[in-house]
């Protein structure tokens, strides 16, 4: 039995018997309150900016089991994490992932403010109601185009109708939806304004994302890079956008579409500077904890858990806090090698 000791804080019921630990504060004084768990590196799509067409995925024997993911996730909760996002690859292609969602979802409304996920939407129609039952209230859906041909081109074979059906099912099940759209020069720039209009109509939020230099892909990213400052300027004619002070501690800056419930986020890891308020860490499906999306430093939580249980996980977390860098090191100059070699699908963006 890996679950450790007696509660030290007198909150046995809300902690499910886990011993609490000190809050996760790094050497720059930043409190870590947000964990992203990539539950699989696999995906049923092959978006051009994310994956090469022929990808080699991790062998199953290198992966954490769902039970190990839950144990580590619950340890983070006991150490003060308030929000967990499940990502991939595509989290809903992972077999039995709903069991993990249910297990972590038990903490929502107590130690955890939010359990959410980022999905490509292909399997949402099957899972939307289970997600709501398990405690999920909001999801992010990646959707770079609503045009069938452009969507198929970007994803290399995806069917946009399947994704739109999944989004409709999520809405019907009561999930709040945020659309994530990566701005891609020459591919979907003309669709940004119509996408925002559609989100307003549907009651969704929209986040626009600059391409990120993570992992070798088949294209030169500088060919597809669109600065969001320019996209934002183009949106100001059709929409009245009002600055929204919301701050997620990440690389997004927000606006409201005046007179609607729609929030517009601009995520600019390259042109914005968000590191000073960074509150997050990312764990891969094989239990590697990355302290920064733009650095390769990591600690191995799978090895820690298997060799020394949760006490060793705590010790690894101390090493992670000491190693979290002050800022990322992204660059996207023509011909530049990616700042980090791993693909976005490994750490889930
Ligand atoms: S961007 Fe998302 S949907 Fe597209 S290949 Fe990567 S993980 Fe899959």
PDB file of C-alpha atoms and ligand atoms in Angstrom, residues 41-51 88-90 119-120 142 144 155 344-345, ligand 1:
ATOM      1  CA  UNK A  41       1.554  10.928 -25.364  1.00  0.00           C
ATOM      2  CA  UNK A  42      -0.714   9.314 -27.972  1.00  0.00           C
ATOM      3  CA  UNK A  43      -3.300  11.059 -30.072  1.00  0.00           C
ATOM      4  CA  UNK A  44      -5.767  10.105 -32.792  1.00  0.00           C
ATOM      5  CA  UNK A  45      -4.845  13.257 -34.768  1.00  0.00           C
ATOM      6  CA  UNK A  46      -1.497  14.455 -36.153  1.00  0.00           C
ATOM      7  CA  UNK A  47      -1.631  18.256 -36.081  1.00  0.00           C
ATOM      8  CA  UNK A  48       1.216  19.593 -38.180  1.00  0.00           C
ATOM      9  CA  UNK A  49       2.529  22.035 -35.568  1.00  0.00           C
ATOM     10  CA  UNK A  50       2.424  19.381 -32.831  1.00  0.00           C
ATOM     11  CA  UNK A  51       3.500  16.017 -34.213  1.00  0.00           C
ATOM     12  CA  UNK A  88      -2.135  14.505 -23.656  1.00  0.00           C
ATOM     13  CA  UNK A  89      -1.565  13.783 -26.475  1.00  0.00           C
ATOM     14  CA  UNK A  90      -5.299  13.283 -26.343  1.00  0.00           C
ATOM     15  CA  UNK A 119      -9.089  17.577 -25.462  1.00  0.00           C
ATOM     16  CA  UNK A 120      -9.181  17.495 -29.253  1.00  0.00           C
ATOM     17  CA  UNK A 142      -8.509  22.374 -29.475  1.00  0.00           C
ATOM     18  CA  UNK A 144      -7.994  25.342 -35.272  1.00  0.00           C
ATOM     19  CA  UNK A 155      -4.749  17.481 -38.397  1.00  0.00           C
ATOM     20  CA  UNK A 344       4.168  19.452 -27.095  1.00  0.00           C
ATOM     21  CA  UNK A 345       2.229  16.162 -27.015  1.00  0.00           C
TER      22      UNK A 345
HETATM   23  S1  LIG B   1      -2.304  19.314 -31.146  1.00  0.00           S
HETATM   24 FE1  LIG B   1      -3.531  18.026 -29.816  1.00  0.00          FE
HETATM   25  S2  LIG B   1      -4.981  17.066 -31.268  1.00  0.00           S
HETATM   26 FE2  LIG B   1      -3.320  17.820 -32.491  1.00  0.00          FE
HETATM   27  S3  LIG B   1      -1.873  16.073 -32.664  1.00  0.00           S
HETATM   28 FE3  LIG B   1      -1.201  17.344 -30.913  1.00  0.00          FE
HETATM   29  S4  LIG B   1      -2.149  16.373 -29.169  1.00  0.00           S
HETATM   30 FE4  LIG B   1      -3.265  15.647 -30.977  1.00  0.00          FE
END
